Short mmCIF file of C-alpha atoms and ligand atoms in Angstrom, two decimals:
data_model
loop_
_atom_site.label_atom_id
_atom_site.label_comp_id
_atom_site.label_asym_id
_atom_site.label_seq_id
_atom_site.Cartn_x
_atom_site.Cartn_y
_atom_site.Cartn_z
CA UNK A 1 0.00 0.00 0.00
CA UNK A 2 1.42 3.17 -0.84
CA UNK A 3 3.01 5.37 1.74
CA UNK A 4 1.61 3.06 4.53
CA UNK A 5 3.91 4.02 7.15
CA UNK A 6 3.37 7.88 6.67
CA UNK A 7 1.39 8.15 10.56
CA UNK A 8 -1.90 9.88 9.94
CA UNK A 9 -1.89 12.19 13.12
CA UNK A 10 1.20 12.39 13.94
CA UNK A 11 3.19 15.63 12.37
CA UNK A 12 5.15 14.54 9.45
CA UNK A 13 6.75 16.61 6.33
CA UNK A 14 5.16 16.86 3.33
CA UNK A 15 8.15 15.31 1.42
CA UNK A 16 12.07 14.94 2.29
CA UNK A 17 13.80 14.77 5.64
CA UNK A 18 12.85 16.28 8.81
CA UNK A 19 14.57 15.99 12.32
CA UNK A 20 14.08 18.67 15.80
CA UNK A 21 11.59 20.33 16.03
CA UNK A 22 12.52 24.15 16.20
CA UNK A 23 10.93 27.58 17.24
CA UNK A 24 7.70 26.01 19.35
CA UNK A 25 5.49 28.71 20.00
CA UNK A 26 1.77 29.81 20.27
CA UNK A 27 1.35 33.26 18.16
CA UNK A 28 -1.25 34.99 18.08
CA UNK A 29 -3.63 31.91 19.37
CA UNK A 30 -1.65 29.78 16.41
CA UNK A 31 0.41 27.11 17.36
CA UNK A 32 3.61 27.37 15.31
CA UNK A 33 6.13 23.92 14.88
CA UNK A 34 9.20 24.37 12.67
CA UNK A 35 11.35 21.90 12.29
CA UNK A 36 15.13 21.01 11.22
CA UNK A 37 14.02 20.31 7.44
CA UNK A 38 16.17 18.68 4.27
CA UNK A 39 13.31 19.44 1.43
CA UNK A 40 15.35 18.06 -1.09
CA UNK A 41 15.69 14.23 -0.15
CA UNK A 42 14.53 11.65 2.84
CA UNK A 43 17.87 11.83 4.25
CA UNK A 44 19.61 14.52 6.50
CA UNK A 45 21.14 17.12 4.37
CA UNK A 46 21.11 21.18 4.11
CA UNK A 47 19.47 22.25 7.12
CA UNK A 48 16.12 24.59 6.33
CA UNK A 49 13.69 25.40 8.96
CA UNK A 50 10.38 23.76 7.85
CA UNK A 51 7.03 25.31 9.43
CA UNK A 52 3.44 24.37 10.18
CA UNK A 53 0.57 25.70 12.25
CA UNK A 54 -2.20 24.99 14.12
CA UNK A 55 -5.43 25.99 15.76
CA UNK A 56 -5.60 22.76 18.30
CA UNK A 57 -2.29 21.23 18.21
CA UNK A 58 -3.59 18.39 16.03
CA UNK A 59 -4.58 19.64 12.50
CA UNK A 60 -1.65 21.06 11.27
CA UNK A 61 -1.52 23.15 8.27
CA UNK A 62 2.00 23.17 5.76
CA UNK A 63 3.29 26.53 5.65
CA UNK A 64 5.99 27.61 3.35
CA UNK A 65 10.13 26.83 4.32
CA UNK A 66 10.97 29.74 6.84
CA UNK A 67 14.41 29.89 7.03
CA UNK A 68 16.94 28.76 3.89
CA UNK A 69 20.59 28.53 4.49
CA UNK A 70 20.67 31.56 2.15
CA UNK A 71 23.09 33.50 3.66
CA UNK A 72 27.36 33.81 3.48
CA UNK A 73 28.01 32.74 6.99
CA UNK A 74 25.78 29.34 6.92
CA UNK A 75 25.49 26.42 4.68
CA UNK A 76 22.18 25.49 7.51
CA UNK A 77 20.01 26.42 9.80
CA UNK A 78 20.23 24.89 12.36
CA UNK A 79 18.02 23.96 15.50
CA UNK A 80 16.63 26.89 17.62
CA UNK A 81 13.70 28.46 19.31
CA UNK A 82 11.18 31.28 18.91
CA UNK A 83 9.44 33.73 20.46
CA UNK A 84 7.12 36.88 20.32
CA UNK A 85 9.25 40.38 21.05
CA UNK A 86 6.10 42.26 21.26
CA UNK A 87 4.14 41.38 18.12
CA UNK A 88 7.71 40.71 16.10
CA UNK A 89 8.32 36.56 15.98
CA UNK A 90 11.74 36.35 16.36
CA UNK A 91 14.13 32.79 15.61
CA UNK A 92 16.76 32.40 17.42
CA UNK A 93 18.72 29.83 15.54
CA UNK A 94 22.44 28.34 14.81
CA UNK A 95 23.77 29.09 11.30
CA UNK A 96 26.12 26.37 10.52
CA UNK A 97 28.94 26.98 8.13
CA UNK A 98 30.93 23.96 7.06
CA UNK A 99 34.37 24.30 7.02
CA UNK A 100 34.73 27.67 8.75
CA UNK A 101 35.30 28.63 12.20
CA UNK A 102 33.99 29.77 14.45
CA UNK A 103 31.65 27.00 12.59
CA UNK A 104 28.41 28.05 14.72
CA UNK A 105 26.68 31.33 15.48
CA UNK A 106 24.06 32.28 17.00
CA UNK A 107 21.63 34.42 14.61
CA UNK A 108 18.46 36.12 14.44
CA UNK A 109 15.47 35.76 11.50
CA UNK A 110 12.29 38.29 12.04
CA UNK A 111 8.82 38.04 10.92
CA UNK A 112 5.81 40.31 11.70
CA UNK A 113 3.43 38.21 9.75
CA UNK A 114 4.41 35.10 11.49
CA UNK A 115 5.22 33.06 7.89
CA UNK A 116 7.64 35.19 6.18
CA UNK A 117 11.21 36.15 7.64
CA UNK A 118 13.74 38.64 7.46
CA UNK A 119 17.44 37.58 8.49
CA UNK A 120 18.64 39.74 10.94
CA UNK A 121 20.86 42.25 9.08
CA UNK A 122 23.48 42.29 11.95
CA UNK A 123 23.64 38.35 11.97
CA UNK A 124 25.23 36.86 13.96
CA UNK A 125 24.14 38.07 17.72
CA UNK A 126 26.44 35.45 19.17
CA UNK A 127 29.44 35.37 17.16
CA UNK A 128 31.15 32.41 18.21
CA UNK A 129 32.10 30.31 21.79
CA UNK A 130 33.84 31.35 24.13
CA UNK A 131 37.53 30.72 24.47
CA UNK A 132 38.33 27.19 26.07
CA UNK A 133 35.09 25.80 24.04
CA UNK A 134 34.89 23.56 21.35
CA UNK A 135 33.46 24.46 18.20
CA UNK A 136 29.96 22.66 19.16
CA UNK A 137 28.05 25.81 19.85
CA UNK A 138 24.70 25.67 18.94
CA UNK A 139 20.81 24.90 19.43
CA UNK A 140 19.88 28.35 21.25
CA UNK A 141 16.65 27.84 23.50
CA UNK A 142 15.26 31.50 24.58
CA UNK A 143 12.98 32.06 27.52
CA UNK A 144 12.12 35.30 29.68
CA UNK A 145 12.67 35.70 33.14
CA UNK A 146 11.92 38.77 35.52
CA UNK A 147 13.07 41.42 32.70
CA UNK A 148 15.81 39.72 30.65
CA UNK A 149 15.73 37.54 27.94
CA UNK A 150 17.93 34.68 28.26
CA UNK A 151 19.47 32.09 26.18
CA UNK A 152 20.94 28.94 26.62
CA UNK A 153 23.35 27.19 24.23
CA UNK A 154 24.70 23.83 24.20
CA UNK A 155 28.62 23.42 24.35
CA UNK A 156 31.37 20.69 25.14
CA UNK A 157 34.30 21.62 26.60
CA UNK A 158 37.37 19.03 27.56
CA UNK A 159 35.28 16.80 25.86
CA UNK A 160 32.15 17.11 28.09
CA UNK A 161 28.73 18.56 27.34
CA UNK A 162 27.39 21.60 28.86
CA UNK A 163 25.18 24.55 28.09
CA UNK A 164 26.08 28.23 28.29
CA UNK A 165 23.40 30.69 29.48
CA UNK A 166 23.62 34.32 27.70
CA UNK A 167 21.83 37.01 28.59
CA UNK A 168 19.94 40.38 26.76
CA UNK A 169 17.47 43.05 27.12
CA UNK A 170 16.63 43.44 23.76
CA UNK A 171 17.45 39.96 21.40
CA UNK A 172 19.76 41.73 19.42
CA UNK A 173 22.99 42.25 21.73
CA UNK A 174 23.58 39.36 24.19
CA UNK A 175 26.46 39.06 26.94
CA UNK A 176 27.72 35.71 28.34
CA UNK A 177 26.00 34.99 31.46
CA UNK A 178 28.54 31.91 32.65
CA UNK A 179 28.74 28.47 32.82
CA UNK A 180 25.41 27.64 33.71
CA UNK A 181 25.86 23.70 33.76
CA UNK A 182 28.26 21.17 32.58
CA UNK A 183 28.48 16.82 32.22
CA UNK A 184 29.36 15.53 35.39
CA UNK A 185 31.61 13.40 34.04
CA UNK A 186 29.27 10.16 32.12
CA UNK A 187 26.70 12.91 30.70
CA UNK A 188 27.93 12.74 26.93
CA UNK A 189 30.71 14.59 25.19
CA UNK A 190 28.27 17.87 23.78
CA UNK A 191 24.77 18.58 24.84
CA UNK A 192 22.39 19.23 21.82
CA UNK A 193 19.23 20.83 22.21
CA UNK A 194 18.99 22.57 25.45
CA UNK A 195 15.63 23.81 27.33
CA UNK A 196 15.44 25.13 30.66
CA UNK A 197 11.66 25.96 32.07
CA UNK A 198 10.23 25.83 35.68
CA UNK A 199 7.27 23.66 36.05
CA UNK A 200 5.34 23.85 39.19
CA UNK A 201 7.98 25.28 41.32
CA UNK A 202 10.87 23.31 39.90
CA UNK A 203 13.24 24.15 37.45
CA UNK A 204 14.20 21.48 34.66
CA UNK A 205 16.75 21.81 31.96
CA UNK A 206 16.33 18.88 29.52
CA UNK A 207 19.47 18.05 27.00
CA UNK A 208 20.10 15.62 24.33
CA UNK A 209 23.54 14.57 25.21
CA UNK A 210 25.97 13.09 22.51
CA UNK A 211 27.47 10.26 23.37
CA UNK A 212 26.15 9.66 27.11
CA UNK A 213 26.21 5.63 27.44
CA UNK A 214 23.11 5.55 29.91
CA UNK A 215 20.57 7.60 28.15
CA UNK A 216 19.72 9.78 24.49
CA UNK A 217 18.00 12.80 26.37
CA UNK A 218 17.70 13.51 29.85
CA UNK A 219 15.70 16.01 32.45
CA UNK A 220 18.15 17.15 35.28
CA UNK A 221 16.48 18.92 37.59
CA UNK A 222 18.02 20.90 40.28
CA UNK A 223 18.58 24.36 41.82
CA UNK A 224 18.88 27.54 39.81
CA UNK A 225 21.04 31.22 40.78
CA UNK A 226 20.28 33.58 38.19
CA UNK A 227 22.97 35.66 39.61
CA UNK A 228 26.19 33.39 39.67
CA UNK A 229 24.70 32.32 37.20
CA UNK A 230 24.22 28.52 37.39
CA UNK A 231 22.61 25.79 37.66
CA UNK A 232 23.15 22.56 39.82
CA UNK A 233 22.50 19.01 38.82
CA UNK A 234 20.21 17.21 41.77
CA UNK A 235 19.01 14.38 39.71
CA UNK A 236 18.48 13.47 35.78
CA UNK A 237 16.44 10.80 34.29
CA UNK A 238 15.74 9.44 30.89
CA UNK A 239 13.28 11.52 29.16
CA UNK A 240 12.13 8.44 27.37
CA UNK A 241 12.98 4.95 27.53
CA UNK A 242 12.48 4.62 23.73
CA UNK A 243 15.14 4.59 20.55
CA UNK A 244 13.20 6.69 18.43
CA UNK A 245 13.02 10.09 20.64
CA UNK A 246 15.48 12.84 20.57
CA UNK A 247 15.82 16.45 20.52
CA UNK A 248 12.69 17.38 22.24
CA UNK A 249 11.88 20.87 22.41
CA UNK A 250 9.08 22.42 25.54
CA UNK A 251 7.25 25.62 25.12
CA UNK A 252 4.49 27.59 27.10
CA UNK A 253 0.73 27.63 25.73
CA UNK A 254 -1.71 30.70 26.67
CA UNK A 255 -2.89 28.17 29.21
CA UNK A 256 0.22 27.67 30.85
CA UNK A 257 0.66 24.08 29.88
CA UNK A 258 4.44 23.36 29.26
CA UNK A 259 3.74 21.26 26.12
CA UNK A 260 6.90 18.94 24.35
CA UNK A 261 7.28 17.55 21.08
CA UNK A 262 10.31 15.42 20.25
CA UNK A 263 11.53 14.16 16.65
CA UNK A 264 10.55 10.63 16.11
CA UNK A 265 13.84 10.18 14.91
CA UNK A 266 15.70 7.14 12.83
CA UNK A 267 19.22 7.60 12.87
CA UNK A 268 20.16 3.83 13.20
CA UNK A 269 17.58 2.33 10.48
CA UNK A 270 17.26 2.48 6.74
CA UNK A 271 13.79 4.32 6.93
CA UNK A 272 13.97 6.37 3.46
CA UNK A 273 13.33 3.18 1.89
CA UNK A 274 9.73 2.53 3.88
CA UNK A 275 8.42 5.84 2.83
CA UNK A 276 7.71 7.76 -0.06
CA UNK A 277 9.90 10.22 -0.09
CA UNK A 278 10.24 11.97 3.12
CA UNK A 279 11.17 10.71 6.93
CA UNK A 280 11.42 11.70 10.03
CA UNK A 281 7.92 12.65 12.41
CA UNK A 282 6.93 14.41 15.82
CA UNK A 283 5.77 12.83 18.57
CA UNK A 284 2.10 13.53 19.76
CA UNK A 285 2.44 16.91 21.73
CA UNK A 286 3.00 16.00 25.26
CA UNK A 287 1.88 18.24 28.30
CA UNK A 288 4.43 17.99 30.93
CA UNK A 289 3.49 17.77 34.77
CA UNK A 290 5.15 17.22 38.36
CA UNK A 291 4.50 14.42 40.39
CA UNK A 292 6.44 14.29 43.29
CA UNK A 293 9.91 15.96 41.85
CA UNK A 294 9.70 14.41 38.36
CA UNK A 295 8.84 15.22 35.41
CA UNK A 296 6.25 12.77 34.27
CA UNK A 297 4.56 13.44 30.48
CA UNK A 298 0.98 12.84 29.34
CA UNK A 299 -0.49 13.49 25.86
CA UNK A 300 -2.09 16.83 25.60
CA UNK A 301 -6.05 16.87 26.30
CA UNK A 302 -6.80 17.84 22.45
CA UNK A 303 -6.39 13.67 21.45
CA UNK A 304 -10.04 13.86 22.46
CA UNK A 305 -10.38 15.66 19.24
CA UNK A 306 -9.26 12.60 17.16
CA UNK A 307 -11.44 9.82 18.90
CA UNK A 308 -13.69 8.45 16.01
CA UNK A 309 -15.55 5.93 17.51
CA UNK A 310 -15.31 4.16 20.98
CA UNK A 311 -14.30 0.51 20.45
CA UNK A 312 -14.23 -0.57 24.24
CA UNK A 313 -15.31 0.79 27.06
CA UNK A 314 -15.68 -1.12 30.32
CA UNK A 315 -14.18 -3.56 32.78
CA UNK A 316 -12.41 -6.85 31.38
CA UNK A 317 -11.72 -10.00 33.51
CA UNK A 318 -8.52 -12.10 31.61
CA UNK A 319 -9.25 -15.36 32.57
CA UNK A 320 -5.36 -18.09 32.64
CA UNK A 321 -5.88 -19.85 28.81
CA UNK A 322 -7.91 -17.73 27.31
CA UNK A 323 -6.51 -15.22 24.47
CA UNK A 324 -9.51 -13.47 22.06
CA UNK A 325 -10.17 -11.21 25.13
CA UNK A 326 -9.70 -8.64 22.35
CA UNK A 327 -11.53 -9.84 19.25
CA UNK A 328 -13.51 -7.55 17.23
CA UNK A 329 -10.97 -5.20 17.97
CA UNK A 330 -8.88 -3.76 15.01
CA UNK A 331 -6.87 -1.36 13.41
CA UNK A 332 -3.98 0.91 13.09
CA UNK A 333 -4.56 3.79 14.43
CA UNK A 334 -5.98 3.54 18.53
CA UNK A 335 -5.83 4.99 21.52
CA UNK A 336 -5.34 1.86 24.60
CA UNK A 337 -5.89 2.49 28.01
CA UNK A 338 -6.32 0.38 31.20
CA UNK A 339 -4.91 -0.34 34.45
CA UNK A 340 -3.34 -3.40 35.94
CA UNK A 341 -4.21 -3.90 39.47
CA UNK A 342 -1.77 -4.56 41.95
CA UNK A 343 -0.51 -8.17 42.83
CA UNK A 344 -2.28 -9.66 39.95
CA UNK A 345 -0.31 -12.24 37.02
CA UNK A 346 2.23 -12.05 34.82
CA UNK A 347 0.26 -9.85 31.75
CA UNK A 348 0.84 -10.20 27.77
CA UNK A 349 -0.48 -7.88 25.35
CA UNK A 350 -0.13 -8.03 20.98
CA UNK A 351 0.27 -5.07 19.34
CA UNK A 352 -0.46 -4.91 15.91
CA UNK A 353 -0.45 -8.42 15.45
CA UNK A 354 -0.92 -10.71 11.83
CA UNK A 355 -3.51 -13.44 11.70
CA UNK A 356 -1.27 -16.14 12.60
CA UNK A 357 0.26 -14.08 15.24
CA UNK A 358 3.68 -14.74 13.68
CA UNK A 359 4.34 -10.74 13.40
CA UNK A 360 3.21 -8.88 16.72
CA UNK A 361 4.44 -6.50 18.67
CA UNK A 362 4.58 -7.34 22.51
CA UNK A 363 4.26 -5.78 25.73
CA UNK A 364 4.44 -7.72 28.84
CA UNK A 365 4.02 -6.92 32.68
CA UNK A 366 5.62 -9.50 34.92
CA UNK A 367 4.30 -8.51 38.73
CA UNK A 368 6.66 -10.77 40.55
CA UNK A 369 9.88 -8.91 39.11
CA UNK A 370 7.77 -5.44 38.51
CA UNK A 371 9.39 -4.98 34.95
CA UNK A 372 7.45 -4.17 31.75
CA UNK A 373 8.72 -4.59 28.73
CA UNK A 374 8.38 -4.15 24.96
CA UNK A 375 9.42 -6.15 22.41
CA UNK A 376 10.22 -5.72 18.80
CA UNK A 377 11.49 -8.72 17.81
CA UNK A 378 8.90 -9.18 15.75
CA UNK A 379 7.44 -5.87 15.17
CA UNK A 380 8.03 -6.22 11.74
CA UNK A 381 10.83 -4.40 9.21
CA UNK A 382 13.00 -2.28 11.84
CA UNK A 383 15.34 -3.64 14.30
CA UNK A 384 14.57 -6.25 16.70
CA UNK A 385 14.82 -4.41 20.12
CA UNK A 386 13.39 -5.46 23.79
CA UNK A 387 13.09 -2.28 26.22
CA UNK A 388 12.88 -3.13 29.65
CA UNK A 389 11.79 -0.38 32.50
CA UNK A 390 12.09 -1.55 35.86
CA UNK A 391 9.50 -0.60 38.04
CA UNK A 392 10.49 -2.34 41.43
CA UNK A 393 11.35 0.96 43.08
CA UNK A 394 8.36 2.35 42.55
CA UNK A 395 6.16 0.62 45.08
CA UNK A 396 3.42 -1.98 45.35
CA UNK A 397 0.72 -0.30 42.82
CA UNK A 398 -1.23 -0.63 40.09
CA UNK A 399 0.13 0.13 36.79
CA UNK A 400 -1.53 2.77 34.30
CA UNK A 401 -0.75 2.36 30.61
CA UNK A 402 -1.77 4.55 28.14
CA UNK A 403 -0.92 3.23 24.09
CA UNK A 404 -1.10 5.17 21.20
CA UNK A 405 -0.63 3.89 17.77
CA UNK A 406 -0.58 5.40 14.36
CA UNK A 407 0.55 3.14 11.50
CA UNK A 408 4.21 2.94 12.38
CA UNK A 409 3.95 5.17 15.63
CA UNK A 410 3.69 3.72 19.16
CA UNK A 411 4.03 5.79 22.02
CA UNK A 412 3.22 4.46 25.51
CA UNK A 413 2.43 6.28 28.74
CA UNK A 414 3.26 4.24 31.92
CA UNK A 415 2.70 4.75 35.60
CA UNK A 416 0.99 8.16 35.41
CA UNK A 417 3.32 8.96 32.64
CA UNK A 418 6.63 8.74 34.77
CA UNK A 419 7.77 6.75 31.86
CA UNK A 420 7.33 6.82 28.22
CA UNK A 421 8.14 4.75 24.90
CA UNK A 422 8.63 6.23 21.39
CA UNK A 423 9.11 3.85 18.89
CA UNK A 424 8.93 3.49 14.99
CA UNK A 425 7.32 -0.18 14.19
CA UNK A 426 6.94 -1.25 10.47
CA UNK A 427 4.37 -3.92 10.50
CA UNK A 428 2.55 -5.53 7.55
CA UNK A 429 -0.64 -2.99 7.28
CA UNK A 430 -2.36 -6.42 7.39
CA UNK A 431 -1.38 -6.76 10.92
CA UNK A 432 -3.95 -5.23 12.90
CA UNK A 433 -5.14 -7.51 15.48
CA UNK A 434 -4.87 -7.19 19.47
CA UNK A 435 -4.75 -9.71 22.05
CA UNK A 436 -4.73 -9.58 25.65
CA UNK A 437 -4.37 -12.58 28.51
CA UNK A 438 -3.31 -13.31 31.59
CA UNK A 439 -0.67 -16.30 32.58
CA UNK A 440 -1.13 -18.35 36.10
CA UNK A 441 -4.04 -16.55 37.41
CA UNK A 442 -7.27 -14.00 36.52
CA UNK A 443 -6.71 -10.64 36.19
CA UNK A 444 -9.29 -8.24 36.67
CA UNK A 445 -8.99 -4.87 34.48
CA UNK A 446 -11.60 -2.12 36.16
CA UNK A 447 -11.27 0.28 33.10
CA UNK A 448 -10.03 -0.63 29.58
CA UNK A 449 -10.82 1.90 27.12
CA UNK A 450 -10.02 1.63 23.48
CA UNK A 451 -10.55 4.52 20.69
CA UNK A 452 -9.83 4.62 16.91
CA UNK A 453 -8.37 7.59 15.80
CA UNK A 454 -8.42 10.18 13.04
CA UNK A 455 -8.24 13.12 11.45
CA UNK A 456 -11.41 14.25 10.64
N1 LIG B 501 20.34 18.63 14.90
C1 LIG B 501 20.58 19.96 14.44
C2 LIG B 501 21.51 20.57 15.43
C3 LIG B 501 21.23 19.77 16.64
C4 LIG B 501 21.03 18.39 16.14
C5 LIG B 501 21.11 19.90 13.04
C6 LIG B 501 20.23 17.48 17.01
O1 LIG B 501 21.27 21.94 15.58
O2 LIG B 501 22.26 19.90 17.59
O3 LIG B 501 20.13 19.36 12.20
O4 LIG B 501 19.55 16.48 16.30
#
């Protein structure tokens, strides 16, 4: 079936490559997404910023390329951020010049309409790192704070990651702030991508490290001085515990909501050849909470807008043996949701499964070790990976588990959202069934709810 894999509500470019998502912002009461954008092929090339909009964060509309590498001092644009200088939408991006150096500045593009920009004329407004830095300088994430704009960049230094924090009063002319956080030693060699927000009282910075063993992108959270200024590491975790995430960018909505999106990205797999023409997708937006110090991630309210029909709604009893607890059920494009009780028996769920069950995806919830895993091996096309995620330290209690699937997206919400899965699957499109059972002993499900979804 042609262009199969292209996920039908999940952001994707019209043709050619795209990777981060760039300049997240609501305008105006529009919802703005660009992204890190290769027009030209499905493969990672000169850097444009692509753009979209939208009213609800689900329809998205194409808009036309808003930044090309046009300009002497880049041969890309690389990843930024956005935001609204009183009525004047202002990027904030890297311009990457091969084979010069400094190789990365920090420059400025301008719009009043919101769709077409203006590079600054003064370009760049950051001309370079600072001495002792290496010449990874780049991915500028702007925020305001009492009455200063501030900006921080990712760096490596002595071959660890880091991120700078600059500061301004008007966009245009920014000092050095300091040294506002650094690797502490097995964080990666260069952070890409920084964001730094306060959510509920705590501050976060979230980084997509290069080269950090244990994880792809991380939330550190910790203590903030605006006036040294710097910030200190308490704690980090894995943003996600899938392979397909990276990148993420947060922003603020008019209703406060700190909302991510992350690049479903596909660095390791030959995914130009599944599609037709183009690669690369976002993740379904993602409102961020707190729940008890940590960042936990749930997908924003507006899914409601894409429920077509209700295909199960009630409680389910999984009686030891007995495996069609799901039939009628099918499709490739749902929202899942249940809860596992407490104490109750080792769980196995199919995913997108063939007729003969031979191709499935599978999740599986083993209560006497309290680990839940997913596993690819026979997804489909793709590489055959098993995530685990350990749960054991997180208490005696039931499990919540939210799935969403679309085509070759699945994105899973665990424990209240304290952990989450992004993953790329590439299953036959004739593999659309679901199964559900129990092994041992009953288990009792108070609340499974499953949706199709669409655009409509
Ligand atoms: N991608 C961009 C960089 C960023 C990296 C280039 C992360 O700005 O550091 O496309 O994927």
């Amino acid at each position: 079936m042609q262009d199969y894999y292209r996920p039908v509500y999940h952001f994707t470019p019209r043709q050619g490559w795209m990777n981060d998502p760039n300049g997240l912002i609501q305008f105006r009461g529009t919802y703005h997404a660009f992204y890190q954008h290769n027009p030209y092929a499905p493969k990672w090339g000169p850097m444009h910023w692509g753009h979209a909009a939208s009213r609800d964060l689900v329809h998205w509309e194409h808009l036309p390329i808003a930044l090309y590498p046009d300009q002497d001092y880049e041969t890309g644009c690389f990843s930024g951020s956005a935001v609204d200088n009183k009525g004047e939408l202002t990027l904030v991006y890297t311009a990457h010049h091969d084979g010069r150096s400094p190789r990365e500045t920090q420059c400025l593009a301008l719009s009043r309409d919101g769709i077409y920009f203006n590079k600054y004329e003064k370009n760049p407004v950051i001309g370079g790192a600072p001495a002792g830095y290496s010449e990874e300088f780049r991915d500028p994430k702007v925020f305001h704070h009492g009455e200063t704009w501030y900006s921080v960049v990712g760096c490596a230094r002595e071959n660890r990651g880091g991120v700078l924090l600059y500061r301004s009063k008007n966009l245009r002319q920014w000092d050095l702030a300091g040294r506002f956080c650094e690797s502490s030693g097995d964080q990666g060699i260069m952070w890409e991508c920084p964001n730094f927000f306060e959510i509920d009282g705590a501050w976060v910075l979230l980084v997509s490290p290069i080269d950090m063993e244990k994880a792809r992108t991380i939330f550190i959270t910790g203590e903030v001085d605006f006036e040294k200024p710097v910030f200190t590491q308490k704690r980090w975790r894995k943003a996600d515990y899938g392979y397909d995430f990276y990148a993420p960018q947060v922003f603020t909505d008019d209703r406060g909501r700190r909302i991510l999106f992350s690049w479903m990205d596909l660095w390791k797999g030959d995914f130009s050849t599944l599609t037709d023409g183009w690669a690369g997708a976002l993740t379904f937006p993602r409102e961020l909470f707190l729940e008890n110090g940590v960042v936990c991630q749930r997908p924003v309210e507006e899914l409601a807008l894409l429920r077509k029909k209700e295909l199960f709604s009630g409680p389910l009893s999984l009686l030891p043996g007995k495996r069609n607890n799901l039939s009628g059920i099918e499709g490739d494009c749902l929202e899942i949701a249940f809860t596992i009780p407490k104490n109750e028996a080792f769980l196995t769920m199919y995913l997108r499964a063939s007729g003969d069950r031979k191709e499935k995806t599978v999740l599986s919830w083993d209560p006497s070790s309290r680990m839940f895993s997913l596993d690819k091996g026979h997804s489909g096309i793709g590489r055959p990976e098993k995530i685990n995620i350990p749960l054991k330290e997180d208490g005696e209690n039931d499990i919540d588990l939210r799935i969403l699937i679309d085509r070759s997206s699945l994105e899973l919400f665990l424990y209240g959202g304290k952990y989450t899965v992004t993953n790329w699957i590439f299953p036959q499109p004739s593999s659309f069934f679901y199964d559900i059972f129990a092994e041992g002993r009953e288990i009792s499900i108070p609340d499974m709810r499953i949706f199709e979804l669409g655009l409509g």
